[in-house]
Short mmCIF file of C-alpha atoms in Angstrom, two decimals:
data_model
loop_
_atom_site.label_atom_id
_atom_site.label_comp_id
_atom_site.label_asym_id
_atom_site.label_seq_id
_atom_site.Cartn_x
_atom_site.Cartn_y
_atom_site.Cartn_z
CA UNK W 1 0.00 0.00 0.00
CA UNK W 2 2.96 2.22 0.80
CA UNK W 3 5.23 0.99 -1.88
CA UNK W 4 7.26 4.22 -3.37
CA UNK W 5 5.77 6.27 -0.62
CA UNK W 6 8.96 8.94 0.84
CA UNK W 7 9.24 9.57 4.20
CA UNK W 8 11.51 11.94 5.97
CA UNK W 9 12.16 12.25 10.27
CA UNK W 10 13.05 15.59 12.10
CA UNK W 11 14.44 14.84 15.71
CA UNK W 12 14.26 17.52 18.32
CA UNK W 13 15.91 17.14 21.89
CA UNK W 14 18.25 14.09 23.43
CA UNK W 15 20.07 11.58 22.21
CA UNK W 16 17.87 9.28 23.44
CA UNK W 17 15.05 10.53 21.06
CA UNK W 18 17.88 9.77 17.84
CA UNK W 19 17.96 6.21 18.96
CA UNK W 20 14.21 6.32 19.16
CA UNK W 21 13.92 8.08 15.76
CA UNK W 22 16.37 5.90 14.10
CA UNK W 23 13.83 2.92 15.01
CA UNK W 24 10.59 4.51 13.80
CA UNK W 25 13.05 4.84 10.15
CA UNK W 26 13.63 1.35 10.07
CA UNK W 27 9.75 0.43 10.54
CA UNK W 28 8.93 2.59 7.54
CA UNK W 29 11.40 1.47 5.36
CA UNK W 30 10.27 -2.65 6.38
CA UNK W 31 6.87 -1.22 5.47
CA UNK W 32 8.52 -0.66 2.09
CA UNK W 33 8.55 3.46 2.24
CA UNK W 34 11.72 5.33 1.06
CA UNK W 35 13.64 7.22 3.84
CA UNK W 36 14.53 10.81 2.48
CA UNK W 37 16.22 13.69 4.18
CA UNK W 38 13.81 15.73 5.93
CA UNK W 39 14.35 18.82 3.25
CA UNK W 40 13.73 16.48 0.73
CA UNK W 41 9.62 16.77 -0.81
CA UNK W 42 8.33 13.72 1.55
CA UNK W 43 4.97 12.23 1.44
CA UNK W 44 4.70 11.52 5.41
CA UNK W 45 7.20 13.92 7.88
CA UNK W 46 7.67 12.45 11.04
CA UNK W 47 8.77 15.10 14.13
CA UNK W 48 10.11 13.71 17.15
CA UNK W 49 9.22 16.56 19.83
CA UNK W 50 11.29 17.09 23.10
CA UNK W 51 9.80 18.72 25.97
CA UNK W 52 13.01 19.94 27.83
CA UNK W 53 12.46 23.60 27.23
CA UNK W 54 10.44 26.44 25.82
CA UNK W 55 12.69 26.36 22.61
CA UNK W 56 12.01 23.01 21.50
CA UNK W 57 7.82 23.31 21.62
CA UNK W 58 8.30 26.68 19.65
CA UNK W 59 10.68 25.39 17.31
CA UNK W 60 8.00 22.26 16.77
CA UNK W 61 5.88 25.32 14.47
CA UNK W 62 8.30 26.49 12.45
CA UNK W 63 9.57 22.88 11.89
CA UNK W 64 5.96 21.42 10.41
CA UNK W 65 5.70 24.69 8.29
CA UNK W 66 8.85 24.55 6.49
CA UNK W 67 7.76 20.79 5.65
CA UNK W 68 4.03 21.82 4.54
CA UNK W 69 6.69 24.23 2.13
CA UNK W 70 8.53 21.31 0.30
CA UNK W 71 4.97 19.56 0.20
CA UNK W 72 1.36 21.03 1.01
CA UNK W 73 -0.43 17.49 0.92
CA UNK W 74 2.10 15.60 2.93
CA UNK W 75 1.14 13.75 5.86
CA UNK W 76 2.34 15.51 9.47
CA UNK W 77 2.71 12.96 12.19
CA UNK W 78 4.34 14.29 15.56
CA UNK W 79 6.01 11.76 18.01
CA UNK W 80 7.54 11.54 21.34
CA UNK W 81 7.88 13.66 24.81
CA UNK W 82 6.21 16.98 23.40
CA UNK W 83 3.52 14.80 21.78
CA UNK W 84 3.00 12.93 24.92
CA UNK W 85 2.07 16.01 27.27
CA UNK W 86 0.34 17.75 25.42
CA UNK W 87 -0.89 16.10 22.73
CA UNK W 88 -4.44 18.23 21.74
CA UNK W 89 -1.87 21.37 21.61
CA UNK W 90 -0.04 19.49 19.10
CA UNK W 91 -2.79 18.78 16.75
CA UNK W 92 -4.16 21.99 16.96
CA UNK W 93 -1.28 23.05 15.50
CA UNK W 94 -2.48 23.66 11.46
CA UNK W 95 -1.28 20.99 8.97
CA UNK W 96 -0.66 18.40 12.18
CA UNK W 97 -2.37 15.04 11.44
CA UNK W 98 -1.62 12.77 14.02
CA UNK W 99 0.00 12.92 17.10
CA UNK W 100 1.37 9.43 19.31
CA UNK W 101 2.06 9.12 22.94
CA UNK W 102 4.82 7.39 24.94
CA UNK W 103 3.79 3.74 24.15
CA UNK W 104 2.21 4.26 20.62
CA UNK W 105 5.23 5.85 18.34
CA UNK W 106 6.72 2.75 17.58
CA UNK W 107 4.01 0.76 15.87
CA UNK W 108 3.35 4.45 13.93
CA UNK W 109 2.78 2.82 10.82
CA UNK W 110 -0.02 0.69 12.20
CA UNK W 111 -1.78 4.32 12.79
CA UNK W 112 -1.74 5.25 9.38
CA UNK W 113 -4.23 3.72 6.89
CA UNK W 114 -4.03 6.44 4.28
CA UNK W 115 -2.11 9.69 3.70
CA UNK W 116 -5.15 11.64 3.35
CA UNK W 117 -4.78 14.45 5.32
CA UNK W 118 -6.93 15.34 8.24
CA UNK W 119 -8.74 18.77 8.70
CA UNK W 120 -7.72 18.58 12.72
CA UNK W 121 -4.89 16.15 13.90
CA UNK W 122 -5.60 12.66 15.33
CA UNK W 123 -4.29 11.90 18.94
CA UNK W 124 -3.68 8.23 20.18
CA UNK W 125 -2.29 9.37 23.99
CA UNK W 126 -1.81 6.88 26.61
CA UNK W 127 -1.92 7.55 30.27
CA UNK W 128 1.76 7.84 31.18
CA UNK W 129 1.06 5.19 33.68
CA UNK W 130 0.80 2.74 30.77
CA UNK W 131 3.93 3.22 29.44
CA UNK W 132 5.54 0.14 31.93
CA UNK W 133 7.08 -1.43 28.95
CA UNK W 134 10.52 -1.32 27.20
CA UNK W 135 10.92 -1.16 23.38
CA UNK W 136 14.91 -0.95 22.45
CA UNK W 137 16.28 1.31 20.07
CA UNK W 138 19.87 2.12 18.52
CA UNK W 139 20.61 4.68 15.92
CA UNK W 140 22.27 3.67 12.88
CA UNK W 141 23.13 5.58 9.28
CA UNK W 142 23.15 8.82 10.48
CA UNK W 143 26.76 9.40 11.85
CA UNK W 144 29.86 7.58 12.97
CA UNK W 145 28.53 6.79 16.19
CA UNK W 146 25.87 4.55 16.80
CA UNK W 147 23.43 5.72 19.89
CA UNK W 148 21.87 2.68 21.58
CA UNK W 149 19.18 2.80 24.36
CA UNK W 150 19.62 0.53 27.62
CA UNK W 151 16.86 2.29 29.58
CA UNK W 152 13.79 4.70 29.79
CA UNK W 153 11.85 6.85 31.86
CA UNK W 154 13.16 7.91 35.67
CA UNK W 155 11.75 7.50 39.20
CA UNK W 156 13.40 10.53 40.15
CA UNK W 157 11.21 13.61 40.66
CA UNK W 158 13.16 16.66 40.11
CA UNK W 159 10.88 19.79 41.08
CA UNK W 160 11.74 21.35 37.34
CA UNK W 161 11.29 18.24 35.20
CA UNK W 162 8.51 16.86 32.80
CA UNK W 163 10.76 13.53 31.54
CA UNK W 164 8.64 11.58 34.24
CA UNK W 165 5.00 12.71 32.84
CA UNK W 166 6.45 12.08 29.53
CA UNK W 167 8.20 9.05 29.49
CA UNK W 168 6.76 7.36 32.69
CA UNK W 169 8.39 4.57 34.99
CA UNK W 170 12.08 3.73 34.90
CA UNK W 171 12.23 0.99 32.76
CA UNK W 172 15.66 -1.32 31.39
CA UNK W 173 15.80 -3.53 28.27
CA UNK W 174 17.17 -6.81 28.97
CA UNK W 175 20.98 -7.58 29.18
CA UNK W 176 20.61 -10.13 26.03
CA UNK W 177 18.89 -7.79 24.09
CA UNK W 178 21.48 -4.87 24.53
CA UNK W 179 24.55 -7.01 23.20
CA UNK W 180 22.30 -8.43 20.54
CA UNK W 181 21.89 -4.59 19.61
CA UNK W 182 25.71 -3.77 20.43
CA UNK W 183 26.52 -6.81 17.81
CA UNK W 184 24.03 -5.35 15.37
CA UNK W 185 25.48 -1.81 15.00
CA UNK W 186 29.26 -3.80 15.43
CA UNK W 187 28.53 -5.97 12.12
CA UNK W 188 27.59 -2.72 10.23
CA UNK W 189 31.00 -1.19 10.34
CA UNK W 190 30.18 1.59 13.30
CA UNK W 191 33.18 2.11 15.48
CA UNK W 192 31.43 4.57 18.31
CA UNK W 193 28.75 3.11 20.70
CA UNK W 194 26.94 6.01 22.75
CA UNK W 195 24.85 4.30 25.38
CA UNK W 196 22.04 6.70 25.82
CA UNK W 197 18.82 6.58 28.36
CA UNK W 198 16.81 8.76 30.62
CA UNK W 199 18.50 7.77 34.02
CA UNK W 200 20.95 5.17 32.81
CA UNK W 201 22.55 4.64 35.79
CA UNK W 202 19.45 3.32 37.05
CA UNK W 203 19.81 0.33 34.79
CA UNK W 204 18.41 -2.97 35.79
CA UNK W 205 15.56 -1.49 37.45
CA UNK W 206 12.28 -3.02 35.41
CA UNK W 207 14.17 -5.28 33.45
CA UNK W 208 10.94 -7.64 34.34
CA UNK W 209 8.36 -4.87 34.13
CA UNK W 210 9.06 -4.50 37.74
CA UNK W 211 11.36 -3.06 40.24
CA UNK W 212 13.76 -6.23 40.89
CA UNK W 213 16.96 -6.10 39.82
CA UNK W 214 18.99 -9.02 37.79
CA UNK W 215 21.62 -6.52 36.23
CA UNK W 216 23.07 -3.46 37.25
CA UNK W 217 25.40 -0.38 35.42
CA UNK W 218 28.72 -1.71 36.26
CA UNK W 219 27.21 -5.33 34.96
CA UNK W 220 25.77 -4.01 31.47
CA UNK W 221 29.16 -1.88 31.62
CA UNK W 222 31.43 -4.91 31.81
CA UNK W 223 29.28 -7.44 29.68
CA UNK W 224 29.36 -4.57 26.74
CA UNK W 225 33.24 -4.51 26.88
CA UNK W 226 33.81 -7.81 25.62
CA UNK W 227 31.24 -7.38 22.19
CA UNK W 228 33.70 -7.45 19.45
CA UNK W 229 34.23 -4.93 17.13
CA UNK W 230 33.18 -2.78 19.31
CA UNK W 231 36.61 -0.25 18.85
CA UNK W 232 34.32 2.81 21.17
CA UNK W 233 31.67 2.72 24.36
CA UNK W 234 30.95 5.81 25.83
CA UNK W 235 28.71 6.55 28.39
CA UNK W 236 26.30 9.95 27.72
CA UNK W 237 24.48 11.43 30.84
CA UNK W 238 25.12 9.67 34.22
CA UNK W 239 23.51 11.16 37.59
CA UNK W 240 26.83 11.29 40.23
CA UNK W 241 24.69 9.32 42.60
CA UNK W 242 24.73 6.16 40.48
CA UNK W 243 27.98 7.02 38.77
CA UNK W 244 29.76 4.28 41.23
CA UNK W 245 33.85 4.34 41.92
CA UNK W 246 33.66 0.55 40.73
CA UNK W 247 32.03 2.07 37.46
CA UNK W 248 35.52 4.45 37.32
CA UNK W 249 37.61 2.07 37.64
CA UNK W 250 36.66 -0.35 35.10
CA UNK W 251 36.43 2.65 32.94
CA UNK W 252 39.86 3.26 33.39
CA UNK W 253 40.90 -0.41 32.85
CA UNK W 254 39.28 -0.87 29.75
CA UNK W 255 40.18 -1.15 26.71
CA UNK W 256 36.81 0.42 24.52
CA UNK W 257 35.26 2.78 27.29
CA UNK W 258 36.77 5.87 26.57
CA UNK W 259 37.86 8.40 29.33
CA UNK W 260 34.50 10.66 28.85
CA UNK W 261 31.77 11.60 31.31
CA UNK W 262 28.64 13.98 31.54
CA UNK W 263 27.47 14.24 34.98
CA UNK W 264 24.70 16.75 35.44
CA UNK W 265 25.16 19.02 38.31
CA UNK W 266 22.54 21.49 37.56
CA UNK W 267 23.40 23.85 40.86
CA UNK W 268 26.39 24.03 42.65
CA UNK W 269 24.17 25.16 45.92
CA UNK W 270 23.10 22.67 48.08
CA UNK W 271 20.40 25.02 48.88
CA UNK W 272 19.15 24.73 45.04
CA UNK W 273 19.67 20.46 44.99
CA UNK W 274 17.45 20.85 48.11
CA UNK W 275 14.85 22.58 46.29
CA UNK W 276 14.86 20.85 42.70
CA UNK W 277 14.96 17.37 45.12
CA UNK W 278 18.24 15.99 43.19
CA UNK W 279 19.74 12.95 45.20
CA UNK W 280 22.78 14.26 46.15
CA UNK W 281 24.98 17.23 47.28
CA UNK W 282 27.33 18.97 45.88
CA UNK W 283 29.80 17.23 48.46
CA UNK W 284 29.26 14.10 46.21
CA UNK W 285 29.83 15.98 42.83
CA UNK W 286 32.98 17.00 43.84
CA UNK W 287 34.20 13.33 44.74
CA UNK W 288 33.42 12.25 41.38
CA UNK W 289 35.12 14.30 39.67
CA UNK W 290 37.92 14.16 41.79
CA UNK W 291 37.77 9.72 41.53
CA UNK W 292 37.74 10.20 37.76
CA UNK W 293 40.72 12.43 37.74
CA UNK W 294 42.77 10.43 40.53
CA UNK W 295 42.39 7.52 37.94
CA UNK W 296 42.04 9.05 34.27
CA UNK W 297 43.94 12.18 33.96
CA UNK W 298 43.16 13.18 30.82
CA UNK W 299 39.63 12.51 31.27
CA UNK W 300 37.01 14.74 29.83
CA UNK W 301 34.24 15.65 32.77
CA UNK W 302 31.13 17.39 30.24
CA UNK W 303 28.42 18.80 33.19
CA UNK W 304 24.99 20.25 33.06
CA UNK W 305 23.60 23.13 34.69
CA UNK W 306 20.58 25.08 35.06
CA UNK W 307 20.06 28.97 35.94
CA UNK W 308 17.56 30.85 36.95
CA UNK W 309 15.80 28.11 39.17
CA UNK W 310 13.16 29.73 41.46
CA UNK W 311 15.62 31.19 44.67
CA UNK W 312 18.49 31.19 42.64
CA UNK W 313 19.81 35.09 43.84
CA UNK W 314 23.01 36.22 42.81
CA UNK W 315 24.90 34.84 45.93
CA UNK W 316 23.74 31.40 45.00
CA UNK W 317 24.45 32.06 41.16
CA UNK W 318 28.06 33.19 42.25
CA UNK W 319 28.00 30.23 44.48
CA UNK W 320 27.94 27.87 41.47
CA UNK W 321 29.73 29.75 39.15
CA UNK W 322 32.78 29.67 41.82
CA UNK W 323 32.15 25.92 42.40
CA UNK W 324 32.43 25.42 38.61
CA UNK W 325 35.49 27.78 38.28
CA UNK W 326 37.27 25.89 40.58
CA UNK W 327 36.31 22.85 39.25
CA UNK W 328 38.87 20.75 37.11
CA UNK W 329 35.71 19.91 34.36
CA UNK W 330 36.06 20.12 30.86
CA UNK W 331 33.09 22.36 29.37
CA UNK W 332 29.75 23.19 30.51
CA UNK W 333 25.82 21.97 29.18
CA UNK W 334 24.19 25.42 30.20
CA UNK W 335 20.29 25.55 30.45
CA UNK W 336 18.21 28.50 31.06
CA UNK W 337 15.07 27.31 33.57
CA UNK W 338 11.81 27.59 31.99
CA UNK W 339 8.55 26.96 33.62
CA UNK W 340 6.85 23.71 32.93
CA UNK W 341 3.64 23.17 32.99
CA UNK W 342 2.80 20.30 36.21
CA UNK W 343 5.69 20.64 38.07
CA UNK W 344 6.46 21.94 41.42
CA UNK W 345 9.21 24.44 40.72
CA UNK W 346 6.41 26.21 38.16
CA UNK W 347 4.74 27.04 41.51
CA UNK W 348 7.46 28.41 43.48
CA UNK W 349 8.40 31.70 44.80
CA UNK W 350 11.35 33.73 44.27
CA UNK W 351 10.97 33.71 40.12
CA UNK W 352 14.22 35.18 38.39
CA UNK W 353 13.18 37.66 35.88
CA UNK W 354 13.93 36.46 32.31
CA UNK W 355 16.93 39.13 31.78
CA UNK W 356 18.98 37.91 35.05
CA UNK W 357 18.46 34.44 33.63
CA UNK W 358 19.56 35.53 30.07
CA UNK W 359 22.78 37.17 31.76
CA UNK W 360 23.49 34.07 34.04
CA UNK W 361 22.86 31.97 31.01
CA UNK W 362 25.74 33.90 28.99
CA UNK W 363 28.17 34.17 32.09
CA UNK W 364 28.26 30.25 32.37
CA UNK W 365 28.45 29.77 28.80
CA UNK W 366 31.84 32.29 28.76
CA UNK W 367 32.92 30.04 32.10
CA UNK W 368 32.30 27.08 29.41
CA UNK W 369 34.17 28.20 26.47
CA UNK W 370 37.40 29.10 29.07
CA UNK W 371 37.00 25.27 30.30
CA UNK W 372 36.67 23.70 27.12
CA UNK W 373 40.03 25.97 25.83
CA UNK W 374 41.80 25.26 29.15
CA UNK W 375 41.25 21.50 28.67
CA UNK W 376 42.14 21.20 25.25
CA UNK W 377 45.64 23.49 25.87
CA UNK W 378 46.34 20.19 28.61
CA UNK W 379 45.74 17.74 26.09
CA UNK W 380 48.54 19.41 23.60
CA UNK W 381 51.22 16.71 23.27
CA UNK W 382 49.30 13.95 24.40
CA UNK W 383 49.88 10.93 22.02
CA UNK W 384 45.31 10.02 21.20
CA UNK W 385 43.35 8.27 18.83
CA UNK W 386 41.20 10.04 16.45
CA UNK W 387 37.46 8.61 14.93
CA UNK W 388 36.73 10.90 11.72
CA UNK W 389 33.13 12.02 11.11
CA UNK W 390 31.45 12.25 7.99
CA UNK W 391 31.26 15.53 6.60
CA UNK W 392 32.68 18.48 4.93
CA UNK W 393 33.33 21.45 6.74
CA UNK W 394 34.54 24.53 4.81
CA UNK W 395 37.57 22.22 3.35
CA UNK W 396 38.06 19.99 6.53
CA UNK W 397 37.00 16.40 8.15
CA UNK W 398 36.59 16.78 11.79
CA UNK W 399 36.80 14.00 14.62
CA UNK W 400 36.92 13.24 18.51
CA UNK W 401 39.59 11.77 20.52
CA UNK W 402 38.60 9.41 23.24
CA UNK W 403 38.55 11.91 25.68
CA UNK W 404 36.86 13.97 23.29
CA UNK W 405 39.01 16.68 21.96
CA UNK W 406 37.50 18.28 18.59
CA UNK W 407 40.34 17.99 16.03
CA UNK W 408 40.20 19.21 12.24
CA UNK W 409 42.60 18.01 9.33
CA UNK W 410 42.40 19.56 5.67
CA UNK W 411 38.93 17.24 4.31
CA UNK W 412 39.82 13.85 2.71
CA UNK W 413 36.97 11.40 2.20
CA UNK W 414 39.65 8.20 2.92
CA UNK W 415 39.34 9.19 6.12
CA UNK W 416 35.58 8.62 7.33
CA UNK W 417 34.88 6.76 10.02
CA UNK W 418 38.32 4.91 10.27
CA UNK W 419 40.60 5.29 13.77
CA UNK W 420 44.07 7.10 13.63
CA UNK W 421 46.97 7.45 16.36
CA UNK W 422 47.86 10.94 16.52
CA UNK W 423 50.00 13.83 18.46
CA UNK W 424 47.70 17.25 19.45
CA UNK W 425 49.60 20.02 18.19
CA UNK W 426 48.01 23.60 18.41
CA UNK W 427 44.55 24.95 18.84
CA UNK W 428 43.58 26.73 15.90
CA UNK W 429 41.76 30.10 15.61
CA UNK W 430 38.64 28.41 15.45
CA UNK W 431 39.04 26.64 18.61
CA UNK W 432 39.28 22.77 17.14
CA UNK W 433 43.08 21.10 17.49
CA UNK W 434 45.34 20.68 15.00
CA UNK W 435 47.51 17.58 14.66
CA UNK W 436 50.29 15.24 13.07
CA UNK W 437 49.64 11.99 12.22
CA UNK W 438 51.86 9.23 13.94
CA UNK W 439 51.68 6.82 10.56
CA UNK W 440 49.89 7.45 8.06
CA UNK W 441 48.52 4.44 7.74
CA UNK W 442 44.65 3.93 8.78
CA UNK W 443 44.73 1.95 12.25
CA UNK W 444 41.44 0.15 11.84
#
């Protein structure tokens, strides 16, 4: 029925949702429809919404009207966290024809019995509480890396965050079913795993569609390091609570985790972790970082923050700008707190007036910048391995060392996706590293 039928994805938000997204792409295409890039004339768009911030709903407009552009009669479907709060908002939203929940976006072509368009969008929501089941994903084809999903939803209920209305309970896949997925994307040539998840340091938890436990991290951590072909692991997000010092350690014994962790922070007041109900103090924080460094040097330490939570004056800003200063971390995720509908820290007092939050925003981003430089400048000399991307930038192919360090090298397509040993030289004015090869010969 859909034979010669185009489809084309737009993915807004984590990389969670590009595992998800990746999927949804192969469903279509066993369905027998033609994946296209999304600027490409399409006759079904698929949007994968994030709820995060205020950004990513407004940018969920502009993106279905610059697709109603390339085709007027194409068929609008909007999926994932967006789509699953508010889901009537969505379809009011003109040219919008149907919108899935949590549990329903991965059986969307079993949703779609024509393209016909509808004159108001369809919704098929589930209550949030039904979403107690696991469906894996991994993303493959799009990049280098290869982002596969070990776990969903969290338990945790941070006063500023929707992720538990949207995506429901915490939630793992099995242990079997993540190698099978790890050997998957390692037969198709992809030398980066990114394991990816809401709260992935929760893993294990609902591996049964309950709360027992057969697995934990530092298991699926272990069991993943001995998939061949595997050349890259890396772990994305990890709260500092369930980032364990047996976790570290293995990480710095092995020989495919690379020596690369986000940790969100998101205040560097305990008053503030108090408030937004994060499981842990900054006391904690600081012993990570300090465990990763006593036993990977050269480690990169990525960390999220948030300003202009409710209370946040300028004593408590400073208060985490200092902490961060001080801080031997490698660059900064900044986000600016936006209200969110259902959630506690929408009703507090003590708002922070937009500008302060703009300026905060900005400072921290600057604080970032001199990290990320800082960082880098350590790194010059250091004897690394390089995994090419893809594309062509202005002339040059770009890659990421282990501990991720963005280098550049005049653009030669030989080079994609293959591993190199190689000695940083200099930063260039564009802030990526130049480099000499050791051999020239590709490594793997």
């Amino acid at each position: 029925m859909m034979a010669d039928k185009k489809v084309a994805f737009y993915t807004l938000g984590c990389k969670l949702n590009f595992s998800e997204t990746s999927t949804i792409a192969r469903n279509f295409v066993s369905e027998g429809f033609e994946r296209v890039d999304f600027e490409e004339k399409a006759d079904v768009y698929v949007i994968n919404t994030c709820s995060v911030t205020d950004n990513a709903d407004k940018r969920f407009k502009t993106i279905v009207k610059n697709a109603l552009k390339k085709n007027e009669e194409a068929f609008l479907i909007a999926v994932g966290c967006y789509a699953q709060l508010k889901p009537e908002e969505l379809a009011a939203v003109d040219g919008v024809d149907l919108v899935l929940g949590a549990t329903e976006k991965f059986n969307v072509t079993s949703y779609i019995n024509d393209l016909t368009k509808n004159n108001i969008g369809e919704v098929h929501s589930c209550e949030i509480t039904d979403a107690d089941f696991y469906v894996g994903s991994y993303s493959i084809g799009d990049r280098t890396r290869a982002f596969l999903k070990v776990q969903d939803g969290c338990d945790y209920k941070c006063t500023y965050c929707t992720i538990p209305l949207a995506r429901g309970i915490s939630r793992s896949d099995t242990l079997t079913n993540v190698l099978e997925n790890a050997q998957e994307i390692s037969s198709k040539g992809i030398k980066e795993i990114v394991l990816t998840g809401v709260n992935i340091g929760d893993y294990g938890k609902g591996e049964f569609g309950n709360k027992k436990h057969e697995h934990t991290f530092l298991e699926l951590v272990k069991e993943l390091d001995k998939v061949d072909g595997i050349h890259r692991l890396r772990i994305s997000s990890i709260e500092p609570n369930l980032l364990k010092d047996e976790t570290i350690d293995f990480v710095s014994k092995s020989d495919s985790f690379v020596p690369h962790f986000h940790i969100p922070l998101q205040s560097g007041s305990d008053e503030l972790l108090k408030k937004m109900k994060r499981r842990y103090l900054r006391e904690t924080y600081t012993n990570r970082v300090a465990k990763i460094k006593e036993v990977m040097p050269n480690a990169c330490i990525g960390v999220d923050v948030i300003v202009g939570f409710p209370g946040e004056t300028e004593e408590l800003f400073l208060e985490t700008y200092n902490y961060l200063n001080e801080l031997d971390i490698s660059y900064l995720h900044v986000f600016t707190y936006s209200e969110r509908p259902n959630t506690e820290a929408a009703e507090m007092i003590g708002i922070v007036p937009k500008k302060v939050r703009a300026k905060r925003s900005k400072m921290l981003r600057g604080l970032s910048a001199k990290k990320r430089r800082a960082f880098y400048e350590s790194q010059l000399g250091n004897n690394l391995t390089v995994l090419f991307e893809n594309e062509n930038k202005d002339g040059y192919i770009n890659g990421f060392t282990e501990n991720y360090v963005k280098v550049k090298t005049p653009w030669n397509p030989e080079l994609v996706n293959t591993l190199h040993k190689i000695t940083l030289k200099e930063i260039d004015e564009d802030g990526l590293v130049r480099f000499d090869f050791i051999n020239d010969k590709i490594t793997i």
